[in-house]
Amino acid sequence: MDFQQLVDGMGMASAVISVEEKTPGTYGDIRIVRANYLYRQIMGEGYHDNMIYSELIPREPNFEDFCYRCAVLKQHLHAYVDTKSLGVWTDGTYIPLSASLDDGNIHYFLFYFEFTTGPESERLSDISIDSATFVIQTCVKLRGSNDFCACMSEVNQDIQEKTDSFCSCIVLLDVERKLSSILCIKFKDDVASVDDFKNDLTPEVIASWQDTVGIHDNFILKDEADMQNLEAVNPLWASSLRNASVKSLILAPLSQGKKLFGYLFVTNFDTQRLVEIKEVIELTSFFVSSEIAKNDLMEKLEYMSNVDILTGLKNRNAMNYRVDLFVSGERTVEAPFGVCFADLNGLKQANDTGGHAVGDKLLQNAAVLITSVFDKEEVYRAGGDEFVIIAPGCPKAVFEEKVEKLTALSCFGSAVCFALGSFWDETGCDLRKAMHLADEAMYLQKKLFYRQHPELKKR
C-alpha cells in the first residue's frame, strides 16, 4: 500500500504510524512513517518521514499504549483528551491497518486528529453507550445533591463497582498549604479499610504524584514493565504500590484550568478492560473536578460571607444567623451560658492619628486578646469596634473569671482597651435578652470611659 497516497486522501491531519513489537505486550520505537500536508503544517519544520514521534512532541505513555493496541492488537480506538503538553484538547482516531501490511515485528495504523482549544460537549459525549449511561447518571447525582461529601462518596462507590476495581478513591489537595486528605474511599466488598493502607498512602507519596503525572492527562500502570518504569522516576510511589499489592492503576488529576484540586484513582482492575475503564475515569473525573471546583467556590463565598477577613473572627452575618437559629428553635444554646460585649476604646483616634493601617492593627490585636481568653467560645466581630462573645455551657464562676481576666488585660493604658458588659444566664431561655442586657452593661461602661477620658471620645 502507498502510505503517502492513503494519508493524502484524508481530509484531516493524518499520518501512518508504525509500532515496533518486542516481546508480547511490549514495544520499541513508535515512528511517524508518512503524513499529509495538514499534519506536516501542524507539526512544523521539525517533521520528517519515518521519525520517532517523541522528536516532535513530549512522550505520552497513554498515547503509546493506544498506538500499541491499535497497531499490534488491531483495536479500533478513539480518544478525546486534554493534551496538557500542547495546551489543547485532542480528538484522535486510531484505525488499524491490515495485518498483511505488517513487516515482521513492525505494525502499522492510521491516525487522524483535530485540536480544540477547550472541551466541547459533543466530542466529550462521543463515547460508548455503556460509558455514556454511567457518566450521565453520575452527572445527575452530582447536580441533584445538597450534601457534597455524601454525594461524592456515592459517586466513588459507583466508580468502584463500574470498574470492578479493588479500590476507588478521591483525594483532595490544598497545593498552597501542602495538605492532602482522603475525601472518600471504597474497597471491593468492603474487604479492607483505609487504615490497612495508611503506611502506603502517606502525604509524602501523594505529594510525589504531581511531578510524576506532570503534564499528562492521567497516569496508567498496567503491568510489571510500567511498574519498573515508575521505579526509575518515582521509587517512593512505586515502593508504596508494591507494598499495597497494587498491580494496575489509573490515576486522573482533578483540576480546572491550572488549579489542581486532587486526584481520582482506581487500583487492581481487569487490564483487558483498560480502554473502557480509562474512558470512564477520564470523563467522570472531568465532571467530578467541576463539582469540586464549584464546592470550593461555595465554601470560599460562605467563608467570606461569615468571616471577618481582617480579624479572622465570625462576622455579624454569622452572629445574626446564630441568633435566628435560636429564635426559630433549630439550635439551642447550651445552658448555663454567658454573653459578653466588648467595645474597643480609642479606635477613632487610632485611625485619625495613624491612619487605617494602625486602626486595622489595633482591631487585629483586639481579636487576638479576646480569643486568648475566650479560647473555646464563640467570638464575633459584630461591628466596626464591637465584639460579642457567646459562651455556651459555661459555669458562672468560669465565665466571670474570664470576663475579669479580659477586663484586667484591657484596662486603660493597655495596648488594647475595652469597655465590657456581660450577662450570665442559668436557664438558657432567651439568647436575645441576654445579648440585650450585656449590650446595655457595655454601653454604660463606654459612657463612663469617655467621661473619664474625653480626649478619646469618638467624633
Short mmCIF file of C-alpha atoms in Angstrom, two decimals:
data_model
loop_
_atom_site.label_atom_id
_atom_site.label_comp_id
_atom_site.label_asym_id
_atom_site.label_seq_id
_atom_site.Cartn_x
_atom_site.Cartn_y
_atom_site.Cartn_z
CA MET A 1 0.00 0.00 0.00
CA ASP A 2 1.15 3.52 -0.76
CA PHE A 3 1.02 5.11 2.70
CA GLN A 4 1.53 8.60 1.31
CA GLN A 5 -1.42 8.23 -1.02
CA LEU A 6 -3.52 6.95 1.90
CA VAL A 7 -2.89 9.96 4.15
CA ASP A 8 -3.13 12.45 1.28
CA GLY A 9 -6.66 11.25 0.69
CA MET A 10 -7.72 12.18 4.23
CA GLY A 11 -9.49 15.48 4.92
CA MET A 12 -7.98 15.84 8.41
CA ALA A 13 -4.43 15.93 9.75
CA SER A 14 -3.41 12.30 9.26
CA ALA A 15 -0.40 10.03 9.49
CA VAL A 16 0.51 6.39 9.19
CA ILE A 17 2.34 5.38 12.36
CA SER A 18 4.42 2.27 12.95
CA VAL A 19 4.96 0.42 16.22
CA GLU A 20 7.87 -1.91 16.84
CA GLU A 21 6.72 -5.00 18.74
CA LYS A 22 9.25 -6.58 21.04
CA THR A 23 8.23 -9.33 23.45
CA PRO A 24 4.44 -9.80 23.70
CA GLY A 25 2.94 -6.78 25.44
CA THR A 26 6.00 -4.56 24.99
CA TYR A 27 7.03 -2.18 22.23
CA GLY A 28 10.02 -0.25 20.98
CA ASP A 29 10.14 2.66 18.55
CA ILE A 30 6.95 4.44 17.52
CA ARG A 31 7.54 6.27 14.24
CA ILE A 32 5.57 8.63 12.02
CA VAL A 33 6.02 6.86 8.70
CA ARG A 34 4.12 9.21 6.39
CA ALA A 35 1.96 12.31 6.99
CA ASN A 36 -0.26 14.51 4.88
CA TYR A 37 0.05 18.25 4.33
CA LEU A 38 -2.25 19.23 7.21
CA TYR A 39 -0.29 17.05 9.63
CA ARG A 40 3.03 18.50 8.46
CA GLN A 41 1.70 22.04 8.85
CA ILE A 42 0.70 21.41 12.45
CA MET A 43 3.98 19.71 13.34
CA GLY A 44 6.14 22.37 11.72
CA GLU A 45 9.63 22.28 10.27
CA GLY A 46 10.85 19.59 12.67
CA TYR A 47 8.86 16.91 10.89
CA HIS A 48 10.41 14.33 8.54
CA ASP A 49 9.19 10.94 7.36
CA ASN A 50 9.94 7.87 9.46
CA MET A 51 10.88 9.94 12.51
CA ILE A 52 10.34 8.82 16.10
CA TYR A 53 7.22 10.69 17.27
CA SER A 54 8.80 11.94 20.52
CA GLU A 55 11.22 14.04 18.48
CA LEU A 56 8.22 16.28 17.77
CA ILE A 57 6.17 16.20 20.99
CA PRO A 58 6.82 15.04 24.57
CA ARG A 59 6.44 11.33 25.23
CA GLU A 60 2.93 10.39 26.28
CA PRO A 61 2.56 6.89 27.80
CA ASN A 62 -1.20 6.78 27.24
CA PHE A 63 -0.78 7.68 23.56
CA GLU A 64 1.88 4.99 23.22
CA ASP A 65 -0.42 2.41 24.78
CA PHE A 66 -3.14 3.30 22.27
CA CYS A 67 -0.59 3.06 19.43
CA TYR A 68 0.39 -0.44 20.57
CA ARG A 69 -3.21 -1.59 20.95
CA CYS A 70 -4.19 -0.26 17.56
CA ALA A 71 -1.14 -1.36 15.52
CA VAL A 72 -0.34 -4.67 17.18
CA LEU A 73 -3.64 -5.81 18.70
CA LYS A 74 -5.66 -4.35 15.80
CA GLN A 75 -8.10 -2.44 18.01
CA HIS A 76 -10.07 0.49 16.53
CA LEU A 77 -9.81 3.27 19.13
CA HIS A 78 -10.95 6.83 19.72
CA ALA A 79 -9.90 9.32 22.41
CA TYR A 80 -10.75 12.92 23.22
CA VAL A 81 -8.25 14.06 25.83
CA ASP A 82 -6.78 17.14 27.44
CA THR A 83 -3.30 17.28 25.90
CA LYS A 84 -1.69 19.45 28.56
CA SER A 85 1.73 19.35 26.88
CA LEU A 86 0.29 21.23 23.90
CA GLY A 87 -2.35 23.27 25.75
CA VAL A 88 -5.20 21.84 23.65
CA TRP A 89 -7.75 19.04 23.61
CA THR A 90 -7.02 16.33 21.04
CA ASP A 91 -9.76 14.37 19.30
CA GLY A 92 -7.88 11.41 17.87
CA THR A 93 -8.96 8.30 15.97
CA TYR A 94 -6.79 5.18 15.63
CA ILE A 95 -7.55 2.75 12.78
CA PRO A 96 -5.53 -0.48 12.49
CA LEU A 97 -4.17 -1.31 9.05
CA SER A 98 -4.35 -4.81 7.64
CA ALA A 99 -2.01 -7.38 9.15
CA SER A 100 -0.85 -8.17 5.61
CA LEU A 101 0.88 -4.77 5.58
CA ASP A 102 2.88 -5.51 8.73
CA ASP A 103 6.58 -6.02 8.23
CA GLY A 104 7.75 -8.69 10.66
CA ASN A 105 7.68 -7.06 14.08
CA ILE A 106 6.71 -3.66 12.62
CA HIS A 107 2.96 -2.95 12.69
CA TYR A 108 1.01 -0.02 11.23
CA PHE A 109 -2.10 2.06 11.86
CA LEU A 110 -3.73 5.22 10.55
CA PHE A 111 -4.03 8.12 12.96
CA TYR A 112 -6.02 11.29 12.33
CA PHE A 113 -6.94 14.08 14.71
CA GLU A 114 -8.30 17.55 15.36
CA PHE A 115 -7.38 20.07 18.08
CA THR A 116 -9.89 22.10 20.11
CA THR A 117 -8.93 24.94 22.41
CA GLY A 118 -11.18 23.60 25.17
CA PRO A 119 -13.52 20.71 25.96
CA GLU A 120 -16.52 20.51 23.64
CA SER A 121 -19.66 18.77 24.87
CA GLU A 122 -20.42 16.98 21.59
CA ARG A 123 -16.95 15.45 21.46
CA LEU A 124 -17.00 14.55 25.15
CA SER A 125 -20.25 12.69 24.62
CA ASP A 126 -18.83 10.66 21.72
CA ILE A 127 -18.23 7.58 23.84
CA SER A 128 -19.68 4.10 24.16
CA ILE A 129 -23.34 3.87 25.17
CA ASP A 130 -22.41 1.96 28.31
CA SER A 131 -19.90 4.60 29.43
CA ALA A 132 -22.24 7.44 28.46
CA THR A 133 -25.05 5.99 30.59
CA PHE A 134 -22.75 5.75 33.59
CA VAL A 135 -21.40 9.29 33.18
CA ILE A 136 -24.91 10.75 32.74
CA GLN A 137 -26.05 9.02 35.92
CA THR A 138 -23.02 10.46 37.69
CA CYS A 139 -23.81 13.97 36.45
CA VAL A 140 -27.41 13.69 37.66
CA LYS A 141 -26.21 12.67 41.13
CA LEU A 142 -23.66 15.49 41.26
CA ARG A 143 -26.16 18.13 40.21
CA GLY A 144 -29.05 16.85 42.31
CA SER A 145 -27.38 16.58 45.71
CA ASN A 146 -27.19 19.14 48.50
CA ASP A 147 -24.73 17.06 50.51
CA PHE A 148 -21.33 17.32 48.81
CA CYS A 149 -19.48 14.69 50.84
CA ALA A 150 -22.30 12.12 50.75
CA CYS A 151 -22.72 12.59 47.01
CA MET A 152 -19.00 12.20 46.32
CA SER A 153 -18.92 9.06 48.42
CA GLU A 154 -21.82 7.59 46.42
CA VAL A 155 -20.20 8.51 43.09
CA ASN A 156 -16.92 6.99 44.22
CA GLN A 157 -18.68 3.75 45.15
CA ASP A 158 -20.31 3.72 41.70
CA ILE A 159 -16.86 4.08 40.12
CA GLN A 160 -15.51 1.15 42.12
CA GLU A 161 -18.41 -1.03 41.06
CA LYS A 162 -18.31 0.11 37.43
CA THR A 163 -14.59 -0.59 37.09
CA ASP A 164 -14.74 -3.72 39.28
CA SER A 165 -11.55 -2.44 40.87
CA PHE A 166 -10.18 -3.38 44.25
CA CYS A 167 -10.20 0.24 45.37
CA SER A 168 -11.55 3.58 44.18
CA CYS A 169 -10.51 6.76 45.96
CA ILE A 170 -10.86 10.55 45.71
CA VAL A 171 -8.06 12.56 47.31
CA LEU A 172 -8.33 16.32 47.85
CA LEU A 173 -5.36 18.69 47.81
CA ASP A 174 -4.56 22.13 49.13
CA VAL A 175 -1.49 22.76 46.99
CA GLU A 176 -0.65 26.13 48.55
CA ARG A 177 -0.59 24.77 52.10
CA LYS A 178 0.81 21.40 51.00
CA LEU A 179 -2.06 19.47 52.57
CA SER A 180 -3.95 16.40 51.36
CA SER A 181 -6.88 14.39 52.63
CA ILE A 182 -8.94 11.41 51.54
CA LEU A 183 -12.44 12.61 50.66
CA CYS A 184 -13.81 9.09 50.11
CA ILE A 185 -12.51 5.59 49.52
CA LYS A 186 -14.30 2.34 48.62
CA PHE A 187 -12.87 -1.17 48.65
CA LYS A 188 -14.42 -4.06 46.77
CA ASP A 189 -16.84 -5.94 49.01
CA ASP A 190 -15.52 -3.82 51.89
CA VAL A 191 -12.71 -6.30 52.46
CA ALA A 192 -10.32 -3.58 53.61
CA SER A 193 -10.25 -0.10 55.12
CA VAL A 194 -8.06 2.94 54.68
CA ASP A 195 -6.27 2.06 57.93
CA ASP A 196 -4.85 -1.01 56.20
CA PHE A 197 -3.00 1.24 53.75
CA LYS A 198 -2.17 4.33 55.84
CA ASN A 199 1.53 3.48 55.66
CA ASP A 200 1.37 3.37 51.85
CA LEU A 201 -0.94 6.31 51.12
CA THR A 202 1.13 8.89 53.00
CA PRO A 203 1.21 12.67 52.43
CA GLU A 204 4.73 12.28 51.01
CA VAL A 205 3.54 9.73 48.44
CA ILE A 206 0.55 11.88 47.46
CA ALA A 207 2.79 14.94 47.10
CA SER A 208 5.04 12.99 44.71
CA TRP A 209 2.21 12.34 42.24
CA GLN A 210 2.17 15.86 40.82
CA ASP A 211 5.69 15.71 39.40
CA THR A 212 5.23 12.16 38.11
CA VAL A 213 1.90 12.78 36.39
CA GLY A 214 3.19 16.16 35.24
CA ILE A 215 1.51 17.46 32.11
CA HIS A 216 -0.23 14.18 31.25
CA ASP A 217 -3.99 13.81 31.42
CA ASN A 218 -3.63 10.77 33.67
CA PHE A 219 -1.22 8.07 34.85
CA ILE A 220 -1.68 4.40 33.95
CA LEU A 221 0.11 1.39 35.39
CA LYS A 222 -0.95 -1.84 33.72
CA ASP A 223 1.91 -4.33 34.11
CA GLU A 224 5.33 -5.03 35.57
CA ALA A 225 7.08 -3.09 32.81
CA ASP A 226 5.12 0.03 33.79
CA MET A 227 6.00 -0.57 37.43
CA GLN A 228 9.68 -0.74 36.59
CA ASN A 229 9.42 2.49 34.61
CA LEU A 230 7.77 4.12 37.63
CA GLU A 231 10.53 2.87 39.91
CA ALA A 232 13.03 4.74 37.77
CA VAL A 233 11.29 8.11 38.15
CA ASN A 234 9.42 7.82 41.47
CA PRO A 235 10.78 4.99 43.64
CA LEU A 236 8.81 6.21 46.69
CA TRP A 237 5.47 5.82 44.92
CA ALA A 238 6.48 2.54 43.27
CA SER A 239 7.52 1.11 46.64
CA SER A 240 4.21 2.12 48.22
CA LEU A 241 2.29 0.47 45.37
CA ARG A 242 4.24 -2.76 45.72
CA ASN A 243 3.68 -2.75 49.48
CA ALA A 244 -0.05 -2.36 48.86
CA SER A 245 -0.02 -5.20 46.27
CA VAL A 246 -1.14 -2.84 43.50
CA LYS A 247 -0.75 -4.45 40.08
CA SER A 248 -2.73 -1.96 37.99
CA LEU A 249 -3.68 1.67 38.48
CA ILE A 250 -5.34 4.60 36.74
CA LEU A 251 -4.87 7.96 38.41
CA ALA A 252 -6.54 11.08 37.00
CA PRO A 253 -5.83 14.61 38.24
CA LEU A 254 -8.90 16.59 39.32
CA SER A 255 -8.31 20.08 38.03
CA GLN A 256 -9.95 23.07 36.43
CA GLY A 257 -7.78 25.39 34.40
CA LYS A 258 -4.41 25.42 36.09
CA LYS A 259 -5.77 24.70 39.58
CA LEU A 260 -5.28 21.17 40.90
CA PHE A 261 -7.91 20.06 43.43
CA GLY A 262 -6.90 16.43 43.90
CA TYR A 263 -6.90 13.00 42.26
CA LEU A 264 -9.26 10.17 41.43
CA PHE A 265 -7.73 6.70 41.19
CA VAL A 266 -8.71 3.05 40.89
CA THR A 267 -6.47 0.04 41.53
CA ASN A 268 -6.31 -3.62 40.54
CA PHE A 269 -8.87 -3.71 37.76
CA ASP A 270 -9.13 -6.01 34.74
CA THR A 271 -6.46 -4.64 32.38
CA GLN A 272 -8.27 -6.24 29.45
CA ARG A 273 -10.87 -3.51 30.03
CA LEU A 274 -8.25 -0.77 30.19
CA VAL A 275 -9.55 1.31 27.28
CA GLU A 276 -13.13 1.21 28.59
CA ILE A 277 -12.10 1.97 32.19
CA LYS A 278 -9.77 4.75 31.08
CA GLU A 279 -12.66 6.32 29.17
CA VAL A 280 -14.92 6.15 32.24
CA ILE A 281 -12.28 7.57 34.60
CA GLU A 282 -11.25 10.42 32.29
CA LEU A 283 -14.77 11.64 31.62
CA THR A 284 -16.04 11.10 35.16
CA SER A 285 -13.04 12.96 36.58
CA PHE A 286 -13.89 15.89 34.30
CA PHE A 287 -17.32 16.31 35.91
CA VAL A 288 -16.10 15.46 39.42
CA SER A 289 -13.48 18.21 39.02
CA SER A 290 -16.20 20.67 38.05
CA GLU A 291 -18.25 19.78 41.13
CA ILE A 292 -15.25 20.08 43.44
CA ALA A 293 -14.41 23.46 41.91
CA LYS A 294 -17.99 24.62 42.50
CA ASN A 295 -17.95 23.39 46.08
CA ASP A 296 -14.58 25.05 46.64
CA LEU A 297 -16.02 28.34 45.39
CA MET A 298 -19.15 27.99 47.54
CA GLU A 299 -17.04 27.30 50.62
CA LYS A 300 -14.97 30.40 49.91
CA LEU A 301 -18.09 32.51 49.39
CA GLU A 302 -19.61 31.13 52.59
CA TYR A 303 -16.37 31.84 54.41
CA MET A 304 -16.27 35.39 53.06
CA SER A 305 -19.92 35.98 54.00
CA ASN A 306 -19.50 34.65 57.56
CA VAL A 307 -15.93 35.54 58.47
CA ASP A 308 -14.44 38.94 59.09
CA ILE A 309 -11.43 38.94 56.76
CA LEU A 310 -9.44 41.45 58.86
CA THR A 311 -9.57 39.58 62.18
CA GLY A 312 -10.48 36.03 61.13
CA LEU A 313 -13.42 36.04 63.57
CA LYS A 314 -17.00 35.25 62.64
CA ASN A 315 -18.79 38.38 61.42
CA ARG A 316 -22.16 39.99 62.06
CA ASN A 317 -23.86 37.81 59.42
CA ALA A 318 -22.74 34.70 61.28
CA MET A 319 -23.88 36.15 64.61
CA ASN A 320 -27.31 37.08 63.28
CA TYR A 321 -27.68 33.61 61.75
CA ARG A 322 -26.78 32.11 65.12
CA VAL A 323 -29.49 34.19 66.82
CA ASP A 324 -32.04 33.36 64.10
CA LEU A 325 -31.45 29.64 64.62
CA PHE A 326 -32.04 30.11 68.35
CA VAL A 327 -35.26 32.08 67.78
CA SER A 328 -36.60 29.50 65.29
CA GLY A 329 -35.80 26.66 67.67
CA GLU A 330 -33.46 24.94 65.19
CA ARG A 331 -30.49 25.37 67.52
CA THR A 332 -30.29 25.97 71.25
CA VAL A 333 -27.59 27.47 73.42
CA GLU A 334 -26.36 25.01 76.00
CA ALA A 335 -27.22 26.28 79.46
CA PRO A 336 -25.88 27.83 81.51
CA PHE A 337 -24.30 30.35 79.18
CA GLY A 338 -22.74 33.79 79.26
CA VAL A 339 -22.72 36.69 76.83
CA CYS A 340 -20.08 39.40 76.78
CA PHE A 341 -19.96 42.58 74.68
CA ALA A 342 -16.54 44.18 74.19
CA ASP A 343 -16.32 47.61 72.58
CA LEU A 344 -12.86 48.76 71.56
CA ASN A 345 -11.89 52.13 73.00
CA GLY A 346 -9.76 54.57 71.02
CA LEU A 347 -10.28 53.13 67.52
CA LYS A 348 -11.36 56.51 66.11
CA GLN A 349 -8.28 58.21 67.49
CA ALA A 350 -6.02 55.45 66.14
CA ASN A 351 -7.48 55.87 62.66
CA ASP A 352 -7.21 59.67 62.84
CA THR A 353 -3.64 59.84 64.10
CA GLY A 354 -2.02 56.81 62.48
CA GLY A 355 -4.26 56.03 59.54
CA HIS A 356 -6.42 52.97 58.90
CA ALA A 357 -3.41 50.64 58.88
CA VAL A 358 -2.88 51.46 62.56
CA GLY A 359 -6.60 51.07 63.26
CA ASP A 360 -6.66 47.72 61.46
CA LYS A 361 -3.71 46.51 63.51
CA LEU A 362 -5.49 47.56 66.70
CA LEU A 363 -8.57 45.55 65.69
CA GLN A 364 -6.41 42.50 64.93
CA ASN A 365 -4.71 42.79 68.30
CA ALA A 366 -8.13 43.11 69.96
CA ALA A 367 -9.26 39.85 68.30
CA VAL A 368 -6.11 38.07 69.43
CA LEU A 369 -6.60 39.26 73.01
CA ILE A 370 -10.25 38.15 73.17
CA THR A 371 -9.57 34.71 71.72
CA SER A 372 -6.61 34.21 74.07
CA VAL A 373 -9.05 34.50 76.98
CA PHE A 374 -12.21 33.03 75.41
CA ASP A 375 -10.33 30.35 73.51
CA LYS A 376 -13.18 27.82 73.27
CA GLU A 377 -16.15 30.16 72.97
CA GLU A 378 -17.98 31.74 70.03
CA VAL A 379 -16.38 35.10 69.21
CA TYR A 380 -17.85 37.53 66.66
CA ARG A 381 -16.81 40.90 65.30
CA ALA A 382 -20.29 42.41 65.34
CA GLY A 383 -19.42 45.84 64.01
CA GLY A 384 -16.62 48.32 63.45
CA ASP A 385 -15.25 48.29 67.01
CA GLU A 386 -17.66 45.90 68.69
CA PHE A 387 -17.06 42.26 69.58
CA VAL A 388 -19.52 39.71 71.00
CA ILE A 389 -18.70 36.54 72.90
CA ILE A 390 -21.21 33.72 73.47
CA ALA A 391 -20.05 31.06 75.95
CA PRO A 392 -22.39 28.02 75.84
CA GLY A 393 -22.33 25.53 78.71
CA CYS A 394 -20.14 27.79 80.82
CA PRO A 395 -20.48 27.75 84.65
CA LYS A 396 -20.92 31.16 86.26
CA ALA A 397 -17.59 31.08 88.10
CA VAL A 398 -15.66 30.19 84.93
CA PHE A 399 -17.45 32.83 82.86
CA GLU A 400 -16.93 35.59 85.43
CA GLU A 401 -13.27 34.62 85.81
CA LYS A 402 -12.74 35.03 82.06
CA VAL A 403 -14.56 38.37 81.99
CA GLU A 404 -12.42 39.61 84.88
CA LYS A 405 -9.26 38.43 83.14
CA LEU A 406 -10.18 40.21 79.91
CA THR A 407 -11.06 43.34 81.93
CA ALA A 408 -7.66 43.30 83.63
CA LEU A 409 -5.79 42.82 80.33
CA SER A 410 -7.71 45.60 78.57
CA CYS A 411 -7.87 48.39 81.16
CA PHE A 412 -6.96 51.99 80.33
CA GLY A 413 -3.31 52.25 79.35
CA SER A 414 -3.15 48.76 77.88
CA ALA A 415 -2.28 48.23 74.21
CA VAL A 416 -5.90 47.14 73.72
CA CYS A 417 -8.59 48.84 75.79
CA PHE A 418 -12.17 47.56 76.00
CA ALA A 419 -15.45 48.71 77.52
CA LEU A 420 -17.03 45.43 78.66
CA GLY A 421 -20.54 44.38 79.54
CA SER A 422 -21.66 40.85 80.38
CA PHE A 423 -24.65 38.77 81.40
CA TRP A 424 -24.83 35.18 82.61
CA ASP A 425 -27.98 33.11 82.05
CA GLU A 426 -28.57 29.96 84.08
CA THR A 427 -31.61 28.68 82.18
CA GLY A 428 -30.64 29.46 78.58
CA CYS A 429 -34.19 30.51 77.86
CA ASP A 430 -33.55 33.71 75.87
CA LEU A 431 -30.35 34.45 73.98
CA ARG A 432 -31.64 37.75 72.60
CA LYS A 433 -32.48 39.04 76.09
CA ALA A 434 -29.05 38.05 77.39
CA MET A 435 -27.38 39.88 74.49
CA HIS A 436 -29.52 42.98 75.08
CA LEU A 437 -28.61 43.12 78.79
CA ALA A 438 -24.91 42.57 78.08
CA ASP A 439 -25.02 45.33 75.45
CA GLU A 440 -26.65 47.74 77.90
CA ALA A 441 -23.99 46.98 80.52
CA MET A 442 -21.25 47.59 77.95
CA TYR A 443 -22.84 50.89 76.89
CA LEU A 444 -22.78 52.16 80.49
CA GLN A 445 -19.10 51.26 80.75
CA LYS A 446 -18.45 53.03 77.45
CA LYS A 447 -20.12 56.25 78.67
CA LEU A 448 -18.10 56.12 81.87
CA PHE A 449 -14.85 55.60 79.97
CA TYR A 450 -15.34 58.62 77.69
CA ARG A 451 -16.50 60.74 80.65
CA GLN A 452 -13.18 59.94 82.28
CA HIS A 453 -11.16 60.29 79.04
CA PRO A 454 -12.88 62.90 76.86
CA GLU A 455 -9.78 63.25 74.67
CA LEU A 456 -10.53 59.79 73.21
CA LYS A 457 -14.20 60.44 72.55
CA LYS A 458 -15.39 59.47 69.08
CA ARG A 459 -16.41 62.40 66.88
#
